[in-house]
């Protein structure tokens, strides 16, 4: 007969329960980075081993997604269910294609966003707001939502008043739209999409460059973490 480490088991259960309740109660919202492992250890008064076991449980429950070198995001378990009216999970994009598009967006959109905050006029920002309204109005309609999604990002680029950046975005409109359709076609994702874009817009109109860039970067990292789960399922064990 073996002795069971009751203390460790209780610590893991208690820490798991606390973090899970914070997520369920919306204290930490979808797409938000959890505190670092170090901070969780300090706040909970437990070891790193306990925190890692808790995060492993939360990942298994699809409540948390982890990106190496970035951290753990609060997730939406519904994203990994089959969308209503479909027979299979709808992700045709490959991870290579996704990463190439994200690299393009990082090169073009980050500088465009900085310039838009610097140079954008109230009229420019009104066009961004109009695209955001289009997204809100088309929740539940993936294709219409994705059109407004593209218009949102292109409106930011236009607000940079840099013709070369605009031409670069326009030249890849088809590829960007297809990528947005894939990201927005994931089950139960559109409400988060609206809130994420709203956060970028609000930082823009406040001329808060640091926060606007952070919101865009954070959403990109979260989307990569979420889609990586679907890429792995689609492409099989050799993908891992």
JSON list of C-alpha atoms in Angstrom, two decimals:
[
{"chain": "A", "resi": 1, "resn": "UNK", "atom": "CA", "xyz": [0.00, 0.00, 0.00]},
{"chain": "A", "resi": 2, "resn": "UNK", "atom": "CA", "xyz": [1.31, 3.45, -0.98]},
{"chain": "A", "resi": 3, "resn": "UNK", "atom": "CA", "xyz": [0.94, 6.76, 0.77]},
{"chain": "A", "resi": 4, "resn": "UNK", "atom": "CA", "xyz": [-0.83, 9.49, -1.26]},
{"chain": "A", "resi": 5, "resn": "UNK", "atom": "CA", "xyz": [0.35, 13.06, -1.09]},
{"chain": "A", "resi": 6, "resn": "UNK", "atom": "CA", "xyz": [-2.96, 14.57, 0.01]},
{"chain": "A", "resi": 7, "resn": "UNK", "atom": "CA", "xyz": [-1.58, 18.09, 0.47]},
{"chain": "A", "resi": 8, "resn": "UNK", "atom": "CA", "xyz": [-0.41, 18.35, -3.14]},
{"chain": "A", "resi": 9, "resn": "UNK", "atom": "CA", "xyz": [-3.69, 17.00, -4.45]},
{"chain": "A", "resi": 10, "resn": "UNK", "atom": "CA", "xyz": [-5.68, 19.52, -2.42]},
{"chain": "A", "resi": 11, "resn": "UNK", "atom": "CA", "xyz": [-3.44, 22.39, -3.50]},
{"chain": "A", "resi": 12, "resn": "UNK", "atom": "CA", "xyz": [-3.94, 21.56, -7.17]},
{"chain": "A", "resi": 13, "resn": "UNK", "atom": "CA", "xyz": [-7.71, 21.17, -6.75]},
{"chain": "A", "resi": 14, "resn": "UNK", "atom": "CA", "xyz": [-8.02, 24.45, -4.85]},
{"chain": "A", "resi": 15, "resn": "UNK", "atom": "CA", "xyz": [-5.85, 26.42, -7.28]},
{"chain": "A", "resi": 16, "resn": "UNK", "atom": "CA", "xyz": [-7.70, 24.93, -10.25]},
{"chain": "A", "resi": 17, "resn": "UNK", "atom": "CA", "xyz": [-11.05, 25.80, -8.70]},
{"chain": "A", "resi": 18, "resn": "UNK", "atom": "CA", "xyz": [-10.02, 29.43, -8.05]},
{"chain": "A", "resi": 19, "resn": "UNK", "atom": "CA", "xyz": [-8.66, 30.09, -11.53]},
{"chain": "A", "resi": 20, "resn": "UNK", "atom": "CA", "xyz": [-11.56, 28.31, -13.21]},
{"chain": "A", "resi": 21, "resn": "UNK", "atom": "CA", "xyz": [-14.07, 30.41, -11.28]},
{"chain": "A", "resi": 22, "resn": "UNK", "atom": "CA", "xyz": [-12.21, 33.60, -12.25]},
{"chain": "A", "resi": 23, "resn": "UNK", "atom": "CA", "xyz": [-12.58, 32.58, -15.90]},
{"chain": "A", "resi": 24, "resn": "UNK", "atom": "CA", "xyz": [-16.22, 31.46, -15.63]},
{"chain": "A", "resi": 25, "resn": "UNK", "atom": "CA", "xyz": [-17.17, 34.66, -13.77]},
{"chain": "A", "resi": 26, "resn": "UNK", "atom": "CA", "xyz": [-15.53, 36.79, -16.45]},
{"chain": "A", "resi": 27, "resn": "UNK", "atom": "CA", "xyz": [-12.85, 38.28, -14.21]},
{"chain": "A", "resi": 28, "resn": "UNK", "atom": "CA", "xyz": [-10.40, 37.08, -16.86]},
{"chain": "A", "resi": 29, "resn": "UNK", "atom": "CA", "xyz": [-12.07, 37.33, -20.27]},
{"chain": "A", "resi": 30, "resn": "UNK", "atom": "CA", "xyz": [-11.59, 35.43, -23.50]},
{"chain": "A", "resi": 31, "resn": "UNK", "atom": "CA", "xyz": [-8.37, 36.37, -25.27]},
{"chain": "A", "resi": 32, "resn": "UNK", "atom": "CA", "xyz": [-6.86, 37.84, -22.09]},
{"chain": "A", "resi": 33, "resn": "UNK", "atom": "CA", "xyz": [-3.42, 36.70, -20.98]},
{"chain": "A", "resi": 34, "resn": "UNK", "atom": "CA", "xyz": [-3.38, 35.05, -17.58]},
{"chain": "A", "resi": 35, "resn": "UNK", "atom": "CA", "xyz": [-0.79, 36.29, -15.09]},
{"chain": "A", "resi": 36, "resn": "UNK", "atom": "CA", "xyz": [2.60, 34.64, -15.58]},
{"chain": "A", "resi": 37, "resn": "UNK", "atom": "CA", "xyz": [3.37, 31.34, -13.86]},
{"chain": "A", "resi": 38, "resn": "UNK", "atom": "CA", "xyz": [5.60, 33.28, -11.45]},
{"chain": "A", "resi": 39, "resn": "UNK", "atom": "CA", "xyz": [2.78, 35.67, -10.53]},
{"chain": "A", "resi": 40, "resn": "UNK", "atom": "CA", "xyz": [0.27, 32.85, -10.18]},
{"chain": "A", "resi": 41, "resn": "UNK", "atom": "CA", "xyz": [2.65, 31.06, -7.82]},
{"chain": "A", "resi": 42, "resn": "UNK", "atom": "CA", "xyz": [3.01, 34.19, -5.70]},
{"chain": "A", "resi": 43, "resn": "UNK", "atom": "CA", "xyz": [-0.69, 35.08, -5.68]},
{"chain": "A", "resi": 44, "resn": "UNK", "atom": "CA", "xyz": [-1.84, 31.55, -4.87]},
{"chain": "A", "resi": 45, "resn": "UNK", "atom": "CA", "xyz": [1.04, 30.73, -2.53]},
{"chain": "A", "resi": 46, "resn": "UNK", "atom": "CA", "xyz": [1.85, 27.48, -4.36]},
{"chain": "A", "resi": 47, "resn": "UNK", "atom": "CA", "xyz": [4.79, 26.02, -6.24]},
{"chain": "A", "resi": 48, "resn": "UNK", "atom": "CA", "xyz": [5.41, 26.19, -9.98]},
{"chain": "A", "resi": 49, "resn": "UNK", "atom": "CA", "xyz": [4.70, 22.43, -10.17]},
{"chain": "A", "resi": 50, "resn": "UNK", "atom": "CA", "xyz": [1.19, 23.04, -8.84]},
{"chain": "A", "resi": 51, "resn": "UNK", "atom": "CA", "xyz": [0.55, 25.93, -11.25]},
{"chain": "A", "resi": 52, "resn": "UNK", "atom": "CA", "xyz": [1.74, 23.90, -14.23]},
{"chain": "A", "resi": 53, "resn": "UNK", "atom": "CA", "xyz": [-0.55, 21.02, -13.30]},
{"chain": "A", "resi": 54, "resn": "UNK", "atom": "CA", "xyz": [-3.47, 23.44, -12.95]},
{"chain": "A", "resi": 55, "resn": "UNK", "atom": "CA", "xyz": [-2.75, 24.97, -16.38]},
{"chain": "A", "resi": 56, "resn": "UNK", "atom": "CA", "xyz": [-2.56, 21.47, -17.86]},
{"chain": "A", "resi": 57, "resn": "UNK", "atom": "CA", "xyz": [-6.05, 20.72, -16.50]},
{"chain": "A", "resi": 58, "resn": "UNK", "atom": "CA", "xyz": [-7.41, 24.01, -17.84]},
{"chain": "A", "resi": 59, "resn": "UNK", "atom": "CA", "xyz": [-5.91, 23.29, -21.26]},
{"chain": "A", "resi": 60, "resn": "UNK", "atom": "CA", "xyz": [-7.59, 19.88, -21.27]},
{"chain": "A", "resi": 61, "resn": "UNK", "atom": "CA", "xyz": [-10.89, 21.66, -20.54]},
{"chain": "A", "resi": 62, "resn": "UNK", "atom": "CA", "xyz": [-10.18, 24.13, -23.40]},
{"chain": "A", "resi": 63, "resn": "UNK", "atom": "CA", "xyz": [-10.48, 27.00, -20.93]},
{"chain": "A", "resi": 64, "resn": "UNK", "atom": "CA", "xyz": [-6.87, 28.01, -21.51]},
{"chain": "A", "resi": 65, "resn": "UNK", "atom": "CA", "xyz": [-4.57, 28.00, -24.54]},
{"chain": "A", "resi": 66, "resn": "UNK", "atom": "CA", "xyz": [-0.80, 28.38, -24.24]},
{"chain": "A", "resi": 67, "resn": "UNK", "atom": "CA", "xyz": [1.62, 29.90, -26.77]},
{"chain": "A", "resi": 68, "resn": "UNK", "atom": "CA", "xyz": [5.25, 29.11, -26.03]},
{"chain": "A", "resi": 69, "resn": "UNK", "atom": "CA", "xyz": [7.16, 32.30, -25.29]},
{"chain": "A", "resi": 70, "resn": "UNK", "atom": "CA", "xyz": [3.94, 34.31, -24.96]},
{"chain": "A", "resi": 71, "resn": "UNK", "atom": "CA", "xyz": [1.87, 32.84, -22.13]},
{"chain": "A", "resi": 72, "resn": "UNK", "atom": "CA", "xyz": [-1.56, 31.35, -21.45]},
{"chain": "A", "resi": 73, "resn": "UNK", "atom": "CA", "xyz": [-4.75, 32.90, -22.83]},
{"chain": "A", "resi": 74, "resn": "UNK", "atom": "CA", "xyz": [-8.29, 32.52, -21.57]},
{"chain": "A", "resi": 75, "resn": "UNK", "atom": "CA", "xyz": [-10.09, 30.49, -24.22]},
{"chain": "A", "resi": 76, "resn": "UNK", "atom": "CA", "xyz": [-13.65, 29.68, -25.30]},
{"chain": "A", "resi": 77, "resn": "UNK", "atom": "CA", "xyz": [-14.34, 25.92, -25.27]},
{"chain": "A", "resi": 78, "resn": "UNK", "atom": "CA", "xyz": [-17.14, 26.43, -27.81]},
{"chain": "A", "resi": 79, "resn": "UNK", "atom": "CA", "xyz": [-14.55, 27.34, -30.46]},
{"chain": "A", "resi": 80, "resn": "UNK", "atom": "CA", "xyz": [-13.58, 23.69, -30.65]},
{"chain": "A", "resi": 81, "resn": "UNK", "atom": "CA", "xyz": [-17.09, 22.39, -31.23]},
{"chain": "A", "resi": 82, "resn": "UNK", "atom": "CA", "xyz": [-18.52, 21.88, -34.71]},
{"chain": "A", "resi": 83, "resn": "UNK", "atom": "CA", "xyz": [-20.36, 24.97, -35.93]},
{"chain": "A", "resi": 84, "resn": "UNK", "atom": "CA", "xyz": [-24.13, 24.69, -36.18]},
{"chain": "A", "resi": 85, "resn": "UNK", "atom": "CA", "xyz": [-25.19, 23.43, -39.60]},
{"chain": "A", "resi": 86, "resn": "UNK", "atom": "CA", "xyz": [-21.78, 21.92, -40.38]},
{"chain": "A", "resi": 87, "resn": "UNK", "atom": "CA", "xyz": [-20.66, 18.32, -40.32]},
{"chain": "A", "resi": 88, "resn": "UNK", "atom": "CA", "xyz": [-17.00, 18.98, -39.56]},
{"chain": "A", "resi": 89, "resn": "UNK", "atom": "CA", "xyz": [-14.76, 21.62, -38.08]},
{"chain": "A", "resi": 90, "resn": "UNK", "atom": "CA", "xyz": [-14.33, 24.29, -40.72]},
{"chain": "A", "resi": 91, "resn": "UNK", "atom": "CA", "xyz": [-10.64, 25.08, -41.06]},
{"chain": "A", "resi": 92, "resn": "UNK", "atom": "CA", "xyz": [-9.15, 24.70, -44.52]},
{"chain": "A", "resi": 93, "resn": "UNK", "atom": "CA", "xyz": [-6.29, 27.12, -43.97]},
{"chain": "A", "resi": 94, "resn": "UNK", "atom": "CA", "xyz": [-2.91, 25.52, -43.23]},
{"chain": "A", "resi": 95, "resn": "UNK", "atom": "CA", "xyz": [-0.70, 26.80, -40.44]},
{"chain": "A", "resi": 96, "resn": "UNK", "atom": "CA", "xyz": [1.97, 27.78, -42.99]},
{"chain": "A", "resi": 97, "resn": "UNK", "atom": "CA", "xyz": [-0.56, 29.92, -44.89]},
{"chain": "A", "resi": 98, "resn": "UNK", "atom": "CA", "xyz": [-1.81, 31.47, -41.68]},
{"chain": "A", "resi": 99, "resn": "UNK", "atom": "CA", "xyz": [1.69, 32.36, -40.47]},
{"chain": "A", "resi": 100, "resn": "UNK", "atom": "CA", "xyz": [2.62, 33.91, -43.83]},
{"chain": "A", "resi": 101, "resn": "UNK", "atom": "CA", "xyz": [-0.48, 36.12, -43.70]},
{"chain": "A", "resi": 102, "resn": "UNK", "atom": "CA", "xyz": [0.28, 37.07, -40.09]},
{"chain": "A", "resi": 103, "resn": "UNK", "atom": "CA", "xyz": [3.84, 38.01, -41.08]},
{"chain": "A", "resi": 104, "resn": "UNK", "atom": "CA", "xyz": [2.47, 40.19, -43.89]},
{"chain": "A", "resi": 105, "resn": "UNK", "atom": "CA", "xyz": [0.00, 41.86, -41.53]},
{"chain": "A", "resi": 106, "resn": "UNK", "atom": "CA", "xyz": [2.70, 42.52, -38.94]},
{"chain": "A", "resi": 107, "resn": "UNK", "atom": "CA", "xyz": [4.90, 44.21, -41.55]},
{"chain": "A", "resi": 108, "resn": "UNK", "atom": "CA", "xyz": [2.07, 46.30, -43.02]},
{"chain": "A", "resi": 109, "resn": "UNK", "atom": "CA", "xyz": [-0.56, 46.80, -40.32]},
{"chain": "A", "resi": 110, "resn": "UNK", "atom": "CA", "xyz": [1.57, 47.65, -37.29]},
{"chain": "A", "resi": 111, "resn": "UNK", "atom": "CA", "xyz": [3.28, 50.63, -38.99]},
{"chain": "A", "resi": 112, "resn": "UNK", "atom": "CA", "xyz": [-0.06, 51.61, -40.56]},
{"chain": "A", "resi": 113, "resn": "UNK", "atom": "CA", "xyz": [-1.74, 51.62, -37.14]},
{"chain": "A", "resi": 114, "resn": "UNK", "atom": "CA", "xyz": [1.03, 53.78, -35.68]},
{"chain": "A", "resi": 115, "resn": "UNK", "atom": "CA", "xyz": [0.73, 56.26, -38.54]},
{"chain": "A", "resi": 116, "resn": "UNK", "atom": "CA", "xyz": [-3.08, 56.24, -38.38]},
{"chain": "A", "resi": 117, "resn": "UNK", "atom": "CA", "xyz": [-2.95, 57.26, -34.73]},
{"chain": "A", "resi": 118, "resn": "UNK", "atom": "CA", "xyz": [-0.44, 59.98, -35.62]},
{"chain": "A", "resi": 119, "resn": "UNK", "atom": "CA", "xyz": [-2.11, 61.30, -38.78]},
{"chain": "A", "resi": 120, "resn": "UNK", "atom": "CA", "xyz": [-5.70, 60.08, -38.75]},
{"chain": "A", "resi": 121, "resn": "UNK", "atom": "CA", "xyz": [-8.52, 62.62, -38.87]},
{"chain": "A", "resi": 122, "resn": "UNK", "atom": "CA", "xyz": [-11.95, 62.34, -37.21]},
{"chain": "A", "resi": 123, "resn": "UNK", "atom": "CA", "xyz": [-13.29, 61.49, -40.67]},
{"chain": "A", "resi": 124, "resn": "UNK", "atom": "CA", "xyz": [-10.77, 58.63, -40.97]},
{"chain": "A", "resi": 125, "resn": "UNK", "atom": "CA", "xyz": [-11.78, 57.28, -37.57]},
{"chain": "A", "resi": 126, "resn": "UNK", "atom": "CA", "xyz": [-15.46, 57.51, -38.55]},
{"chain": "A", "resi": 127, "resn": "UNK", "atom": "CA", "xyz": [-14.78, 55.08, -41.41]},
{"chain": "A", "resi": 128, "resn": "UNK", "atom": "CA", "xyz": [-13.13, 52.66, -38.97]},
{"chain": "A", "resi": 129, "resn": "UNK", "atom": "CA", "xyz": [-16.18, 52.99, -36.68]},
{"chain": "A", "resi": 130, "resn": "UNK", "atom": "CA", "xyz": [-18.49, 52.30, -39.62]},
{"chain": "A", "resi": 131, "resn": "UNK", "atom": "CA", "xyz": [-16.66, 49.02, -40.34]},
{"chain": "A", "resi": 132, "resn": "UNK", "atom": "CA", "xyz": [-16.90, 48.10, -36.65]},
{"chain": "A", "resi": 133, "resn": "UNK", "atom": "CA", "xyz": [-20.66, 48.75, -36.77]},
{"chain": "A", "resi": 134, "resn": "UNK", "atom": "CA", "xyz": [-20.82, 46.48, -39.82]},
{"chain": "A", "resi": 135, "resn": "UNK", "atom": "CA", "xyz": [-19.16, 43.70, -37.84]},
{"chain": "A", "resi": 136, "resn": "UNK", "atom": "CA", "xyz": [-21.62, 44.12, -34.95]},
{"chain": "A", "resi": 137, "resn": "UNK", "atom": "CA", "xyz": [-24.58, 44.06, -37.35]},
{"chain": "A", "resi": 138, "resn": "UNK", "atom": "CA", "xyz": [-23.41, 40.87, -39.09]},
{"chain": "A", "resi": 139, "resn": "UNK", "atom": "CA", "xyz": [-22.66, 38.63, -36.10]},
{"chain": "A", "resi": 140, "resn": "UNK", "atom": "CA", "xyz": [-23.91, 35.20, -37.17]},
{"chain": "A", "resi": 141, "resn": "UNK", "atom": "CA", "xyz": [-23.11, 35.82, -40.86]},
{"chain": "A", "resi": 142, "resn": "UNK", "atom": "CA", "xyz": [-19.50, 34.82, -41.38]},
{"chain": "A", "resi": 143, "resn": "UNK", "atom": "CA", "xyz": [-19.02, 36.15, -44.91]},
{"chain": "A", "resi": 144, "resn": "UNK", "atom": "CA", "xyz": [-20.59, 39.55, -44.21]},
{"chain": "A", "resi": 145, "resn": "UNK", "atom": "CA", "xyz": [-18.70, 39.79, -40.93]},
{"chain": "A", "resi": 146, "resn": "UNK", "atom": "CA", "xyz": [-15.42, 39.03, -42.74]},
{"chain": "A", "resi": 147, "resn": "UNK", "atom": "CA", "xyz": [-16.06, 41.73, -45.35]},
{"chain": "A", "resi": 148, "resn": "UNK", "atom": "CA", "xyz": [-16.49, 44.28, -42.54]},
{"chain": "A", "resi": 149, "resn": "UNK", "atom": "CA", "xyz": [-13.42, 42.79, -40.82]},
{"chain": "A", "resi": 150, "resn": "UNK", "atom": "CA", "xyz": [-11.31, 43.50, -43.91]},
{"chain": "A", "resi": 151, "resn": "UNK", "atom": "CA", "xyz": [-12.84, 47.00, -44.25]},
{"chain": "A", "resi": 152, "resn": "UNK", "atom": "CA", "xyz": [-11.92, 47.70, -40.61]},
{"chain": "A", "resi": 153, "resn": "UNK", "atom": "CA", "xyz": [-8.25, 46.90, -41.15]},
{"chain": "A", "resi": 154, "resn": "UNK", "atom": "CA", "xyz": [-8.13, 48.61, -44.53]},
{"chain": "A", "resi": 155, "resn": "UNK", "atom": "CA", "xyz": [-9.73, 51.75, -43.04]},
{"chain": "A", "resi": 156, "resn": "UNK", "atom": "CA", "xyz": [-6.92, 51.86, -40.47]},
{"chain": "A", "resi": 157, "resn": "UNK", "atom": "CA", "xyz": [-4.39, 51.56, -43.29]},
{"chain": "A", "resi": 158, "resn": "UNK", "atom": "CA", "xyz": [-6.13, 54.36, -45.22]},
{"chain": "A", "resi": 159, "resn": "UNK", "atom": "CA", "xyz": [-5.96, 56.52, -42.09]},
{"chain": "A", "resi": 160, "resn": "UNK", "atom": "CA", "xyz": [-2.16, 56.22, -42.20]},
{"chain": "A", "resi": 161, "resn": "UNK", "atom": "CA", "xyz": [-2.22, 58.41, -45.34]},
{"chain": "A", "resi": 162, "resn": "UNK", "atom": "CA", "xyz": [0.53, 56.27, -46.82]},
{"chain": "A", "resi": 163, "resn": "UNK", "atom": "CA", "xyz": [-0.35, 55.20, -50.35]},
{"chain": "A", "resi": 164, "resn": "UNK", "atom": "CA", "xyz": [2.23, 52.38, -50.48]},
{"chain": "A", "resi": 165, "resn": "UNK", "atom": "CA", "xyz": [0.81, 50.70, -47.38]},
{"chain": "A", "resi": 166, "resn": "UNK", "atom": "CA", "xyz": [-2.69, 50.98, -48.87]},
{"chain": "A", "resi": 167, "resn": "UNK", "atom": "CA", "xyz": [-1.55, 49.42, -52.14]},
{"chain": "A", "resi": 168, "resn": "UNK", "atom": "CA", "xyz": [0.09, 46.55, -50.25]},
{"chain": "A", "resi": 169, "resn": "UNK", "atom": "CA", "xyz": [-3.17, 45.84, -48.38]},
{"chain": "A", "resi": 170, "resn": "UNK", "atom": "CA", "xyz": [-5.26, 46.09, -51.54]},
{"chain": "A", "resi": 171, "resn": "UNK", "atom": "CA", "xyz": [-2.94, 43.76, -53.46]},
{"chain": "A", "resi": 172, "resn": "UNK", "atom": "CA", "xyz": [-3.59, 41.02, -50.90]},
{"chain": "A", "resi": 173, "resn": "UNK", "atom": "CA", "xyz": [-7.30, 41.71, -50.35]},
{"chain": "A", "resi": 174, "resn": "UNK", "atom": "CA", "xyz": [-8.39, 38.26, -51.58]},
{"chain": "A", "resi": 175, "resn": "UNK", "atom": "CA", "xyz": [-5.92, 36.40, -49.37]},
{"chain": "A", "resi": 176, "resn": "UNK", "atom": "CA", "xyz": [-6.75, 38.51, -46.32]},
{"chain": "A", "resi": 177, "resn": "UNK", "atom": "CA", "xyz": [-10.49, 38.07, -46.82]},
{"chain": "A", "resi": 178, "resn": "UNK", "atom": "CA", "xyz": [-10.10, 34.29, -47.15]},
{"chain": "A", "resi": 179, "resn": "UNK", "atom": "CA", "xyz": [-8.02, 34.21, -43.95]},
{"chain": "A", "resi": 180, "resn": "UNK", "atom": "CA", "xyz": [-10.60, 36.30, -42.09]},
{"chain": "A", "resi": 181, "resn": "UNK", "atom": "CA", "xyz": [-13.37, 33.95, -43.28]},
{"chain": "A", "resi": 182, "resn": "UNK", "atom": "CA", "xyz": [-11.43, 31.00, -41.89]},
{"chain": "A", "resi": 183, "resn": "UNK", "atom": "CA", "xyz": [-10.76, 32.68, -38.53]},
{"chain": "A", "resi": 184, "resn": "UNK", "atom": "CA", "xyz": [-14.33, 33.98, -38.29]},
{"chain": "A", "resi": 185, "resn": "UNK", "atom": "CA", "xyz": [-15.80, 30.63, -39.30]},
{"chain": "A", "resi": 186, "resn": "UNK", "atom": "CA", "xyz": [-14.66, 29.00, -36.07]},
{"chain": "A", "resi": 187, "resn": "UNK", "atom": "CA", "xyz": [-17.63, 28.20, -33.84]},
{"chain": "A", "resi": 188, "resn": "UNK", "atom": "CA", "xyz": [-18.79, 30.98, -31.46]},
{"chain": "A", "resi": 189, "resn": "UNK", "atom": "CA", "xyz": [-15.98, 33.38, -32.33]},
{"chain": "A", "resi": 190, "resn": "UNK", "atom": "CA", "xyz": [-17.74, 36.48, -33.69]},
{"chain": "A", "resi": 191, "resn": "UNK", "atom": "CA", "xyz": [-18.69, 38.17, -30.41]},
{"chain": "A", "resi": 192, "resn": "UNK", "atom": "CA", "xyz": [-15.06, 38.02, -29.30]},
{"chain": "A", "resi": 193, "resn": "UNK", "atom": "CA", "xyz": [-14.09, 39.42, -32.71]},
{"chain": "A", "resi": 194, "resn": "UNK", "atom": "CA", "xyz": [-16.29, 42.47, -32.17]},
{"chain": "A", "resi": 195, "resn": "UNK", "atom": "CA", "xyz": [-14.88, 43.15, -28.71]},
{"chain": "A", "resi": 196, "resn": "UNK", "atom": "CA", "xyz": [-11.29, 42.73, -29.88]},
{"chain": "A", "resi": 197, "resn": "UNK", "atom": "CA", "xyz": [-11.77, 45.20, -32.75]},
{"chain": "A", "resi": 198, "resn": "UNK", "atom": "CA", "xyz": [-13.60, 47.59, -30.43]},
{"chain": "A", "resi": 199, "resn": "UNK", "atom": "CA", "xyz": [-10.55, 47.60, -28.12]},
{"chain": "A", "resi": 200, "resn": "UNK", "atom": "CA", "xyz": [-8.28, 48.54, -31.04]},
{"chain": "A", "resi": 201, "resn": "UNK", "atom": "CA", "xyz": [-10.67, 51.28, -32.16]},
{"chain": "A", "resi": 202, "resn": "UNK", "atom": "CA", "xyz": [-10.99, 52.77, -28.67]},
{"chain": "A", "resi": 203, "resn": "UNK", "atom": "CA", "xyz": [-7.20, 52.90, -28.30]},
{"chain": "A", "resi": 204, "resn": "UNK", "atom": "CA", "xyz": [-6.99, 54.59, -31.70]},
{"chain": "A", "resi": 205, "resn": "UNK", "atom": "CA", "xyz": [-9.43, 57.40, -30.94]},
{"chain": "A", "resi": 206, "resn": "UNK", "atom": "CA", "xyz": [-7.61, 58.00, -27.65]},
{"chain": "A", "resi": 207, "resn": "UNK", "atom": "CA", "xyz": [-4.38, 58.26, -29.67]},
{"chain": "A", "resi": 208, "resn": "UNK", "atom": "CA", "xyz": [-2.87, 55.54, -27.47]},
{"chain": "A", "resi": 209, "resn": "UNK", "atom": "CA", "xyz": [-0.37, 53.93, -29.82]},
{"chain": "A", "resi": 210, "resn": "UNK", "atom": "CA", "xyz": [1.14, 51.55, -27.28]},
{"chain": "A", "resi": 211, "resn": "UNK", "atom": "CA", "xyz": [-2.23, 50.10, -26.27]},
{"chain": "A", "resi": 212, "resn": "UNK", "atom": "CA", "xyz": [-3.54, 49.89, -29.85]},
{"chain": "A", "resi": 213, "resn": "UNK", "atom": "CA", "xyz": [-0.47, 47.95, -31.00]},
{"chain": "A", "resi": 214, "resn": "UNK", "atom": "CA", "xyz": [-0.68, 45.73, -27.92]},
{"chain": "A", "resi": 215, "resn": "UNK", "atom": "CA", "xyz": [-4.37, 44.95, -28.59]},
{"chain": "A", "resi": 216, "resn": "UNK", "atom": "CA", "xyz": [-3.61, 44.03, -32.21]},
{"chain": "A", "resi": 217, "resn": "UNK", "atom": "CA", "xyz": [-0.58, 41.92, -31.27]},
{"chain": "A", "resi": 218, "resn": "UNK", "atom": "CA", "xyz": [-2.39, 40.18, -28.41]},
{"chain": "A", "resi": 219, "resn": "UNK", "atom": "CA", "xyz": [-5.35, 39.25, -30.64]},
{"chain": "A", "resi": 220, "resn": "UNK", "atom": "CA", "xyz": [-2.95, 37.87, -33.27]},
{"chain": "A", "resi": 221, "resn": "UNK", "atom": "CA", "xyz": [-1.18, 35.70, -30.69]},
{"chain": "A", "resi": 222, "resn": "UNK", "atom": "CA", "xyz": [-4.49, 34.49, -29.29]},
{"chain": "A", "resi": 223, "resn": "UNK", "atom": "CA", "xyz": [-5.83, 33.63, -32.75]},
{"chain": "A", "resi": 224, "resn": "UNK", "atom": "CA", "xyz": [-2.64, 31.69, -33.46]},
{"chain": "A", "resi": 225, "resn": "UNK", "atom": "CA", "xyz": [-2.98, 29.77, -30.17]},
{"chain": "A", "resi": 226, "resn": "UNK", "atom": "CA", "xyz": [-6.63, 28.96, -30.89]},
{"chain": "A", "resi": 227, "resn": "UNK", "atom": "CA", "xyz": [-6.12, 27.96, -34.52]},
{"chain": "A", "resi": 228, "resn": "UNK", "atom": "CA", "xyz": [-3.04, 25.88, -33.66]},
{"chain": "A", "resi": 229, "resn": "UNK", "atom": "CA", "xyz": [-5.39, 23.48, -31.87]},
{"chain": "A", "resi": 230, "resn": "UNK", "atom": "CA", "xyz": [-7.46, 23.13, -35.04]},
{"chain": "A", "resi": 231, "resn": "UNK", "atom": "CA", "xyz": [-4.40, 22.89, -37.30]},
{"chain": "A", "resi": 232, "resn": "UNK", "atom": "CA", "xyz": [-3.11, 20.03, -35.14]},
{"chain": "A", "resi": 233, "resn": "UNK", "atom": "CA", "xyz": [-6.43, 18.17, -35.41]},
{"chain": "A", "resi": 234, "resn": "UNK", "atom": "CA", "xyz": [-6.63, 18.75, -39.16]},
{"chain": "A", "resi": 235, "resn": "UNK", "atom": "CA", "xyz": [-3.04, 17.87, -40.04]},
{"chain": "A", "resi": 236, "resn": "UNK", "atom": "CA", "xyz": [-2.66, 14.90, -37.72]},
{"chain": "A", "resi": 237, "resn": "UNK", "atom": "CA", "xyz": [0.03, 13.72, -35.27]},
{"chain": "A", "resi": 238, "resn": "UNK", "atom": "CA", "xyz": [2.89, 14.63, -37.60]},
{"chain": "A", "resi": 239, "resn": "UNK", "atom": "CA", "xyz": [1.95, 18.28, -37.13]},
{"chain": "A", "resi": 240, "resn": "UNK", "atom": "CA", "xyz": [2.74, 18.14, -33.40]}
]
